[in-house]
Amino acid sequence: MEPQASIRSPPVVNGRIMKKGITRTRTGCDTCRRRKKKCDEKAGDQCLNCQKGNLKCPGYPTRHDWGEKRLRRPSARNNQQIMVTQPRNDVPQTGPVEYSLEDFDPEFFMGSTLGPLEDVQDLNNEMILSEFNNHSNTNFRHLQFEGDHLTYAEDISQFLEIEQRSLLSFELQHIIIGVDTPLERRLFDHFTSSTSTILTTSSGPANPFNSIVVPLAVRDETLIRLLLSLAGSQLLKRYPARSDPELREETIRLHQQARKDQYQRRQDLEARFPDHPSEYTDRDLEVVFAAYLVLCLYEICEGSADGSGHEHLASAGRILNLALAPAQDSVGLPPLHCNLKAKIHPFLLEFYLYHVCLATVTAPFTPIDLPQYEHITHLLGQDKYVVGVQDGLIKFIAQISALRSYIDKNNGELDRYIVETAVQIFKELEAWEPQVTSSRPEYLISSFYKMALYIWLFSIIYPDQKGHRKVQANVRHIVTEMCEIRSGDGVMACMLFPLFIAGSAAVSKEDKSLIVLHFETLKKWSALGNIDLTLDAVKKMWEDDEAGVKNSWNWVKQLKSSKMSLLVT
């Protein structure tokens, strides 16, 4: 048995253990580097590791003398400067020395870090040279590391040129036809994420404009342009202080082009559909019908007071009449529901009926007649996206509007027919109750409509009794309970009508202050331009009332004298 080898203890000097010094190195032979072994760099042509392992040692790369301008790595704190170590025999400077890019020698850099270019291929499993070859195989200028001396700026410029050209030379276009430019992408994203959420009581991403109208628009460039222009209008209204001429010009261009195309295809449709209905599909009529609804929304968002919103609703009604009419060349009895001749989505019908009925509230002309729509029974049971259509409130709107038109023709004088009709409307309105709802805001908005209809009916019978306690009690209920509606609740999409009616009848300063606050909240939420017009009309009625003007809450008379048109939807 061999004697146990003695274990040498490290020398101790002045009570401290002296460790063996370690030689720091940046190089080493390539064999040790590939094997990830520490190279001893012994003097001679071969290192001891290679000798012991009976391996071929390629030797060591040539060391370069950096001279007095030895470069350090750029500081992580300030990568704009190159730190330079001063020679020991020089007087230290007070700060880092700045060198221009021309002072950087790429030959020193490549030689001291990677070694000769022909040895790089063996380094790191040929990864670096393969990366370089991938670039050099393309039709670029050859990068020079040896021979001609390049400045750092020239050298880096070649690397940047390679990097830029090696990237994809094109970007994917948007998948939807009509959404091509970056600005159109921005408008499309804004519509689906913001604009569509303020148009119905469904304020989530799965609202009916995203789930029903957008799919129609995907295959119709006119409708997609209308959606983009609507998004642009709402975006400009939301941020009025930010001047964006490009956005304004693009919004106007999209709207004008779509409106022109819509007018032309409506002319073609009305001319050919009655005699040749088989040439058109249900979707053809549905898309044109939906386009007119979006055109109306654009005028609402713009705050137009020229009656163009009413015109678009009238055009939508003509398209609907085409869809409801049975074909002239049909054989046999008409279908059970003639409105199913062309299948228009129930949501589009509900949305149209809501807007066309509320349009009669402020319109100084004979209101629409609803019997032609009584057969739209397949709306019942659908999800409700507006107030009043499925629960029967629009019936009262049409009746009160018709009664007002009759009284105007009778020069404001009451007769038996007017009194009996008013009493009958009141009894039915009193008996009306909101449908079972799933939330408190839905119940509140239905009650707001009921109280607003009462105020409107009362103003027709008693035009000079604005301050009566029966009216003011309903005003107080509306403006105070509206405080329970939180900003962002979907029912805010239908809140303008009751707010307008309550505002027209408000007398006390407290009620007026709350009404202005509700208008501001509504405008901040939706940014629709017709909200400002409605508030201006309300304030004008307040001014007339304070000035002693009789029947100051007759908004139809006021709008007619101002030559204004207003939609309170």
PDB file of C-alpha atoms in Angstrom, residues 125-327:
ATOM      1  CA  ASN A 125     -19.816  25.354 -33.671  1.00  0.00           C
ATOM      2  CA  GLU A 126     -19.428  27.611 -36.685  1.00  0.00           C
ATOM      3  CA  MET A 127     -22.242  29.865 -35.504  1.00  0.00           C
ATOM      4  CA  ILE A 128     -20.612  33.226 -35.998  1.00  0.00           C
ATOM      5  CA  LEU A 129     -19.248  32.588 -39.466  1.00  0.00           C
ATOM      6  CA  SER A 130     -22.506  30.993 -40.563  1.00  0.00           C
ATOM      7  CA  GLU A 131     -24.326  34.103 -39.443  1.00  0.00           C
ATOM      8  CA  PHE A 132     -21.912  36.223 -41.430  1.00  0.00           C
ATOM      9  CA  ASN A 133     -22.163  34.009 -44.508  1.00  0.00           C
ATOM     10  CA  ASN A 134     -25.936  34.274 -44.460  1.00  0.00           C
ATOM     11  CA  HIS A 135     -25.540  37.995 -44.953  1.00  0.00           C
ATOM     12  CA  SER A 136     -22.577  37.878 -47.339  1.00  0.00           C
ATOM     13  CA  ASN A 137     -24.384  35.533 -49.743  1.00  0.00           C
ATOM     14  CA  THR A 138     -26.746  38.370 -50.583  1.00  0.00           C
ATOM     15  CA  ASN A 139     -25.865  41.048 -53.046  1.00  0.00           C
ATOM     16  CA  PHE A 140     -24.193  43.456 -50.654  1.00  0.00           C
ATOM     17  CA  ARG A 141     -20.812  45.139 -50.490  1.00  0.00           C
ATOM     18  CA  HIS A 142     -18.189  42.906 -48.935  1.00  0.00           C
ATOM     19  CA  LEU A 143     -17.406  43.821 -45.357  1.00  0.00           C
ATOM     20  CA  GLN A 144     -13.741  44.526 -44.883  1.00  0.00           C
ATOM     21  CA  PHE A 145     -12.081  43.503 -41.628  1.00  0.00           C
ATOM     22  CA  GLU A 146      -8.531  43.406 -42.933  1.00  0.00           C
ATOM     23  CA  GLY A 147      -6.573  45.424 -45.442  1.00  0.00           C
ATOM     24  CA  ASP A 148      -8.311  48.752 -45.957  1.00  0.00           C
ATOM     25  CA  HIS A 149      -8.935  50.569 -42.705  1.00  0.00           C
ATOM     26  CA  LEU A 150     -12.536  51.669 -42.231  1.00  0.00           C
ATOM     27  CA  THR A 151     -13.833  54.188 -39.789  1.00  0.00           C
ATOM     28  CA  TYR A 152     -16.299  53.008 -37.198  1.00  0.00           C
ATOM     29  CA  ALA A 153     -19.093  54.968 -38.845  1.00  0.00           C
ATOM     30  CA  GLU A 154     -18.386  53.364 -42.234  1.00  0.00           C
ATOM     31  CA  ASP A 155     -18.164  49.919 -40.684  1.00  0.00           C
ATOM     32  CA  ILE A 156     -21.381  50.269 -38.706  1.00  0.00           C
ATOM     33  CA  SER A 157     -23.190  51.728 -41.717  1.00  0.00           C
ATOM     34  CA  GLN A 158     -22.516  48.490 -43.599  1.00  0.00           C
ATOM     35  CA  PHE A 159     -23.842  46.416 -40.705  1.00  0.00           C
ATOM     36  CA  LEU A 160     -26.982  48.576 -40.530  1.00  0.00           C
ATOM     37  CA  GLU A 161     -27.483  48.211 -44.267  1.00  0.00           C
ATOM     38  CA  ILE A 162     -27.283  44.444 -43.935  1.00  0.00           C
ATOM     39  CA  GLU A 163     -29.666  44.429 -40.964  1.00  0.00           C
ATOM     40  CA  GLN A 164     -32.254  46.585 -42.712  1.00  0.00           C
ATOM     41  CA  ARG A 165     -32.161  44.639 -45.964  1.00  0.00           C
ATOM     42  CA  SER A 166     -32.216  41.287 -44.205  1.00  0.00           C
ATOM     43  CA  LEU A 167     -35.557  42.158 -42.602  1.00  0.00           C
ATOM     44  CA  LEU A 168     -38.862  41.617 -44.381  1.00  0.00           C
ATOM     45  CA  SER A 169     -39.063  43.988 -47.312  1.00  0.00           C
ATOM     46  CA  PHE A 170     -42.877  44.357 -46.948  1.00  0.00           C
ATOM     47  CA  GLU A 171     -45.621  44.505 -44.344  1.00  0.00           C
ATOM     48  CA  LEU A 172     -48.825  42.499 -44.395  1.00  0.00           C
ATOM     49  CA  GLN A 173     -51.860  44.477 -45.489  1.00  0.00           C
ATOM     50  CA  HIS A 174     -54.975  44.513 -43.323  1.00  0.00           C
ATOM     51  CA  ILE A 175     -57.185  41.522 -43.955  1.00  0.00           C
ATOM     52  CA  ILE A 176     -60.319  43.646 -44.551  1.00  0.00           C
ATOM     53  CA  ILE A 177     -60.762  45.324 -47.927  1.00  0.00           C
ATOM     54  CA  GLY A 178     -61.131  49.057 -47.456  1.00  0.00           C
ATOM     55  CA  VAL A 179     -58.869  49.156 -44.406  1.00  0.00           C
ATOM     56  CA  ASP A 180     -55.562  49.849 -46.103  1.00  0.00           C
ATOM     57  CA  THR A 181     -53.680  52.841 -44.720  1.00  0.00           C
ATOM     58  CA  PRO A 182     -52.399  53.183 -41.134  1.00  0.00           C
ATOM     59  CA  LEU A 183     -55.019  55.869 -40.545  1.00  0.00           C
ATOM     60  CA  GLU A 184     -57.810  53.574 -41.754  1.00  0.00           C
ATOM     61  CA  ARG A 185     -56.508  50.884 -39.403  1.00  0.00           C
ATOM     62  CA  ARG A 186     -56.665  53.370 -36.571  1.00  0.00           C
ATOM     63  CA  LEU A 187     -60.255  54.275 -37.454  1.00  0.00           C
ATOM     64  CA  PHE A 188     -61.315  50.637 -37.717  1.00  0.00           C
ATOM     65  CA  ASP A 189     -59.804  49.805 -34.331  1.00  0.00           C
ATOM     66  CA  HIS A 190     -61.422  52.886 -32.794  1.00  0.00           C
ATOM     67  CA  PHE A 191     -64.832  51.918 -34.122  1.00  0.00           C
ATOM     68  CA  THR A 192     -64.724  48.349 -32.821  1.00  0.00           C
ATOM     69  CA  SER A 193     -63.262  49.309 -29.440  1.00  0.00           C
ATOM     70  CA  SER A 194     -64.948  52.649 -28.713  1.00  0.00           C
ATOM     71  CA  THR A 195     -67.554  54.019 -31.132  1.00  0.00           C
ATOM     72  CA  SER A 196     -69.604  50.812 -31.296  1.00  0.00           C
ATOM     73  CA  THR A 197     -69.929  50.725 -27.497  1.00  0.00           C
ATOM     74  CA  ILE A 198     -71.880  54.020 -27.210  1.00  0.00           C
ATOM     75  CA  LEU A 199     -74.563  53.390 -29.838  1.00  0.00           C
ATOM     76  CA  THR A 200     -76.730  50.850 -27.988  1.00  0.00           C
ATOM     77  CA  THR A 201     -77.402  49.722 -24.440  1.00  0.00           C
ATOM     78  CA  SER A 202     -74.811  46.974 -24.951  1.00  0.00           C
ATOM     79  CA  SER A 203     -71.538  48.692 -24.055  1.00  0.00           C
ATOM     80  CA  GLY A 204     -69.265  45.660 -24.224  1.00  0.00           C
ATOM     81  CA  PRO A 205     -67.095  44.427 -27.105  1.00  0.00           C
ATOM     82  CA  ALA A 206     -69.834  41.972 -28.152  1.00  0.00           C
ATOM     83  CA  ASN A 207     -72.248  44.803 -28.919  1.00  0.00           C
ATOM     84  CA  PRO A 208     -74.522  44.401 -31.981  1.00  0.00           C
ATOM     85  CA  PHE A 209     -72.540  46.799 -34.156  1.00  0.00           C
ATOM     86  CA  ASN A 210     -69.477  44.596 -33.778  1.00  0.00           C
ATOM     87  CA  SER A 211     -71.364  41.322 -34.038  1.00  0.00           C
ATOM     88  CA  ILE A 212     -73.930  42.252 -36.719  1.00  0.00           C
ATOM     89  CA  VAL A 213     -73.011  45.425 -38.635  1.00  0.00           C
ATOM     90  CA  VAL A 214     -69.259  44.888 -38.963  1.00  0.00           C
ATOM     91  CA  PRO A 215     -69.705  41.429 -40.575  1.00  0.00           C
ATOM     92  CA  LEU A 216     -72.039  43.069 -43.105  1.00  0.00           C
ATOM     93  CA  ALA A 217     -69.433  45.742 -43.779  1.00  0.00           C
ATOM     94  CA  VAL A 218     -66.587  43.288 -44.336  1.00  0.00           C
ATOM     95  CA  ARG A 219     -67.938  42.462 -47.790  1.00  0.00           C
ATOM     96  CA  ASP A 220     -69.252  45.924 -48.607  1.00  0.00           C
ATOM     97  CA  GLU A 221     -66.736  48.732 -49.112  1.00  0.00           C
ATOM     98  CA  THR A 222     -69.396  51.447 -48.923  1.00  0.00           C
ATOM     99  CA  LEU A 223     -70.521  50.321 -45.492  1.00  0.00           C
ATOM    100  CA  ILE A 224     -66.952  49.911 -44.247  1.00  0.00           C
ATOM    101  CA  ARG A 225     -66.182  53.483 -45.345  1.00  0.00           C
ATOM    102  CA  LEU A 226     -69.238  54.697 -43.455  1.00  0.00           C
ATOM    103  CA  LEU A 227     -68.105  52.942 -40.289  1.00  0.00           C
ATOM    104  CA  LEU A 228     -64.618  54.421 -40.630  1.00  0.00           C
ATOM    105  CA  SER A 229     -66.003  57.929 -41.186  1.00  0.00           C
ATOM    106  CA  LEU A 230     -68.289  57.543 -38.164  1.00  0.00           C
ATOM    107  CA  ALA A 231     -65.292  56.517 -36.056  1.00  0.00           C
ATOM    108  CA  GLY A 232     -63.336  59.503 -37.364  1.00  0.00           C
ATOM    109  CA  SER A 233     -66.164  61.892 -36.528  1.00  0.00           C
ATOM    110  CA  GLN A 234     -66.470  60.558 -32.999  1.00  0.00           C
ATOM    111  CA  LEU A 235     -62.694  60.639 -32.528  1.00  0.00           C
ATOM    112  CA  LEU A 236     -62.548  64.291 -33.570  1.00  0.00           C
ATOM    113  CA  LYS A 237     -65.443  65.157 -31.269  1.00  0.00           C
ATOM    114  CA  ARG A 238     -63.856  63.354 -28.344  1.00  0.00           C
ATOM    115  CA  TYR A 239     -60.576  65.288 -28.652  1.00  0.00           C
ATOM    116  CA  PRO A 240     -61.567  68.676 -30.083  1.00  0.00           C
ATOM    117  CA  ALA A 241     -58.476  70.429 -28.703  1.00  0.00           C
ATOM    118  CA  ARG A 242     -56.116  68.229 -30.729  1.00  0.00           C
ATOM    119  CA  SER A 243     -55.951  69.561 -34.234  1.00  0.00           C
ATOM    120  CA  ASP A 244     -55.561  66.692 -36.677  1.00  0.00           C
ATOM    121  CA  PRO A 245     -56.070  67.950 -40.244  1.00  0.00           C
ATOM    122  CA  GLU A 246     -55.165  64.589 -41.742  1.00  0.00           C
ATOM    123  CA  LEU A 247     -57.831  62.814 -39.700  1.00  0.00           C
ATOM    124  CA  ARG A 248     -60.423  65.453 -40.575  1.00  0.00           C
ATOM    125  CA  GLU A 249     -59.641  65.273 -44.307  1.00  0.00           C
ATOM    126  CA  GLU A 250     -59.719  61.470 -44.327  1.00  0.00           C
ATOM    127  CA  THR A 251     -63.014  61.383 -42.415  1.00  0.00           C
ATOM    128  CA  ILE A 252     -64.641  63.787 -44.866  1.00  0.00           C
ATOM    129  CA  ARG A 253     -63.234  61.918 -47.876  1.00  0.00           C
ATOM    130  CA  LEU A 254     -64.502  58.548 -46.652  1.00  0.00           C
ATOM    131  CA  HIS A 255     -67.938  59.964 -45.836  1.00  0.00           C
ATOM    132  CA  GLN A 256     -68.399  61.780 -49.134  1.00  0.00           C
ATOM    133  CA  GLN A 257     -67.301  58.791 -51.207  1.00  0.00           C
ATOM    134  CA  ALA A 258     -69.562  56.394 -49.293  1.00  0.00           C
ATOM    135  CA  ARG A 259     -72.512  58.764 -49.442  1.00  0.00           C
ATOM    136  CA  LYS A 260     -72.129  59.120 -53.213  1.00  0.00           C
ATOM    137  CA  ASP A 261     -71.953  55.345 -53.700  1.00  0.00           C
ATOM    138  CA  GLN A 262     -74.927  54.817 -51.392  1.00  0.00           C
ATOM    139  CA  TYR A 263     -77.074  57.280 -53.305  1.00  0.00           C
ATOM    140  CA  GLN A 264     -76.282  55.566 -56.620  1.00  0.00           C
ATOM    141  CA  ARG A 265     -77.070  52.057 -55.480  1.00  0.00           C
ATOM    142  CA  ARG A 266     -80.300  53.192 -53.819  1.00  0.00           C
ATOM    143  CA  GLN A 267     -81.389  54.653 -57.160  1.00  0.00           C
ATOM    144  CA  ASP A 268     -80.573  51.362 -58.898  1.00  0.00           C
ATOM    145  CA  LEU A 269     -82.319  49.352 -56.199  1.00  0.00           C
ATOM    146  CA  GLU A 270     -85.549  51.354 -56.296  1.00  0.00           C
ATOM    147  CA  ALA A 271     -85.600  51.224 -60.082  1.00  0.00           C
ATOM    148  CA  ARG A 272     -85.052  47.478 -60.541  1.00  0.00           C
ATOM    149  CA  PHE A 273     -86.091  45.680 -57.373  1.00  0.00           C
ATOM    150  CA  PRO A 274     -89.893  45.979 -57.762  1.00  0.00           C
ATOM    151  CA  ASP A 275     -89.823  44.284 -61.184  1.00  0.00           C
ATOM    152  CA  HIS A 276     -86.754  42.064 -60.737  1.00  0.00           C
ATOM    153  CA  PRO A 277     -86.504  41.077 -57.063  1.00  0.00           C
ATOM    154  CA  SER A 278     -84.720  37.831 -57.921  1.00  0.00           C
ATOM    155  CA  GLU A 279     -81.659  39.840 -58.982  1.00  0.00           C
ATOM    156  CA  TYR A 280     -81.094  40.877 -55.384  1.00  0.00           C
ATOM    157  CA  THR A 281     -80.332  38.854 -52.305  1.00  0.00           C
ATOM    158  CA  ASP A 282     -81.562  39.536 -48.807  1.00  0.00           C
ATOM    159  CA  ARG A 283     -78.105  40.783 -47.901  1.00  0.00           C
ATOM    160  CA  ASP A 284     -78.204  43.389 -50.683  1.00  0.00           C
ATOM    161  CA  LEU A 285     -81.213  45.105 -49.119  1.00  0.00           C
ATOM    162  CA  GLU A 286     -79.923  44.573 -45.604  1.00  0.00           C
ATOM    163  CA  VAL A 287     -76.590  46.256 -46.363  1.00  0.00           C
ATOM    164  CA  VAL A 288     -78.217  49.283 -48.011  1.00  0.00           C
ATOM    165  CA  PHE A 289     -80.664  49.564 -45.102  1.00  0.00           C
ATOM    166  CA  ALA A 290     -77.838  49.373 -42.538  1.00  0.00           C
ATOM    167  CA  ALA A 291     -75.815  51.954 -44.469  1.00  0.00           C
ATOM    168  CA  TYR A 292     -78.578  54.539 -44.084  1.00  0.00           C
ATOM    169  CA  LEU A 293     -78.692  53.924 -40.355  1.00  0.00           C
ATOM    170  CA  VAL A 294     -74.948  54.575 -40.153  1.00  0.00           C
ATOM    171  CA  LEU A 295     -75.369  57.721 -42.260  1.00  0.00           C
ATOM    172  CA  CYS A 296     -77.933  58.934 -39.744  1.00  0.00           C
ATOM    173  CA  LEU A 297     -75.541  58.178 -36.887  1.00  0.00           C
ATOM    174  CA  TYR A 298     -72.840  60.194 -38.639  1.00  0.00           C
ATOM    175  CA  GLU A 299     -75.101  63.262 -38.709  1.00  0.00           C
ATOM    176  CA  ILE A 300     -75.938  62.696 -35.043  1.00  0.00           C
ATOM    177  CA  CYS A 301     -72.242  62.528 -34.184  1.00  0.00           C
ATOM    178  CA  GLU A 302     -71.458  65.613 -36.247  1.00  0.00           C
ATOM    179  CA  GLY A 303     -74.272  67.509 -34.581  1.00  0.00           C
ATOM    180  CA  SER A 304     -75.848  68.414 -37.911  1.00  0.00           C
ATOM    181  CA  ALA A 305     -78.885  70.685 -37.686  1.00  0.00           C
ATOM    182  CA  ASP A 306     -79.806  70.741 -41.391  1.00  0.00           C
ATOM    183  CA  GLY A 307     -82.244  67.819 -41.346  1.00  0.00           C
ATOM    184  CA  SER A 308     -79.891  65.369 -43.070  1.00  0.00           C
ATOM    185  CA  GLY A 309     -80.386  62.850 -40.268  1.00  0.00           C
ATOM    186  CA  HIS A 310     -84.139  62.809 -40.915  1.00  0.00           C
ATOM    187  CA  GLU A 311     -83.495  62.386 -44.638  1.00  0.00           C
ATOM    188  CA  HIS A 312     -81.363  59.293 -44.072  1.00  0.00           C
ATOM    189  CA  LEU A 313     -84.046  57.780 -41.848  1.00  0.00           C
ATOM    190  CA  ALA A 314     -86.616  58.446 -44.571  1.00  0.00           C
ATOM    191  CA  SER A 315     -84.367  56.716 -47.113  1.00  0.00           C
ATOM    192  CA  ALA A 316     -83.996  53.747 -44.781  1.00  0.00           C
ATOM    193  CA  GLY A 317     -87.793  53.615 -44.578  1.00  0.00           C
ATOM    194  CA  ARG A 318     -88.073  53.414 -48.361  1.00  0.00           C
ATOM    195  CA  ILE A 319     -85.614  50.517 -48.433  1.00  0.00           C
ATOM    196  CA  LEU A 320     -87.591  48.820 -45.679  1.00  0.00           C
ATOM    197  CA  ASN A 321     -90.807  49.218 -47.665  1.00  0.00           C
ATOM    198  CA  LEU A 322     -89.148  47.451 -50.576  1.00  0.00           C
ATOM    199  CA  ALA A 323     -88.131  44.644 -48.261  1.00  0.00           C
ATOM    200  CA  LEU A 324     -91.603  44.390 -46.750  1.00  0.00           C
ATOM    201  CA  ALA A 325     -93.530  44.406 -50.017  1.00  0.00           C
ATOM    202  CA  PRO A 326     -94.257  40.991 -51.568  1.00  0.00           C
ATOM    203  CA  ALA A 327     -92.748  40.438 -54.976  1.00  0.00           C
TER     204      ALA A 327
END
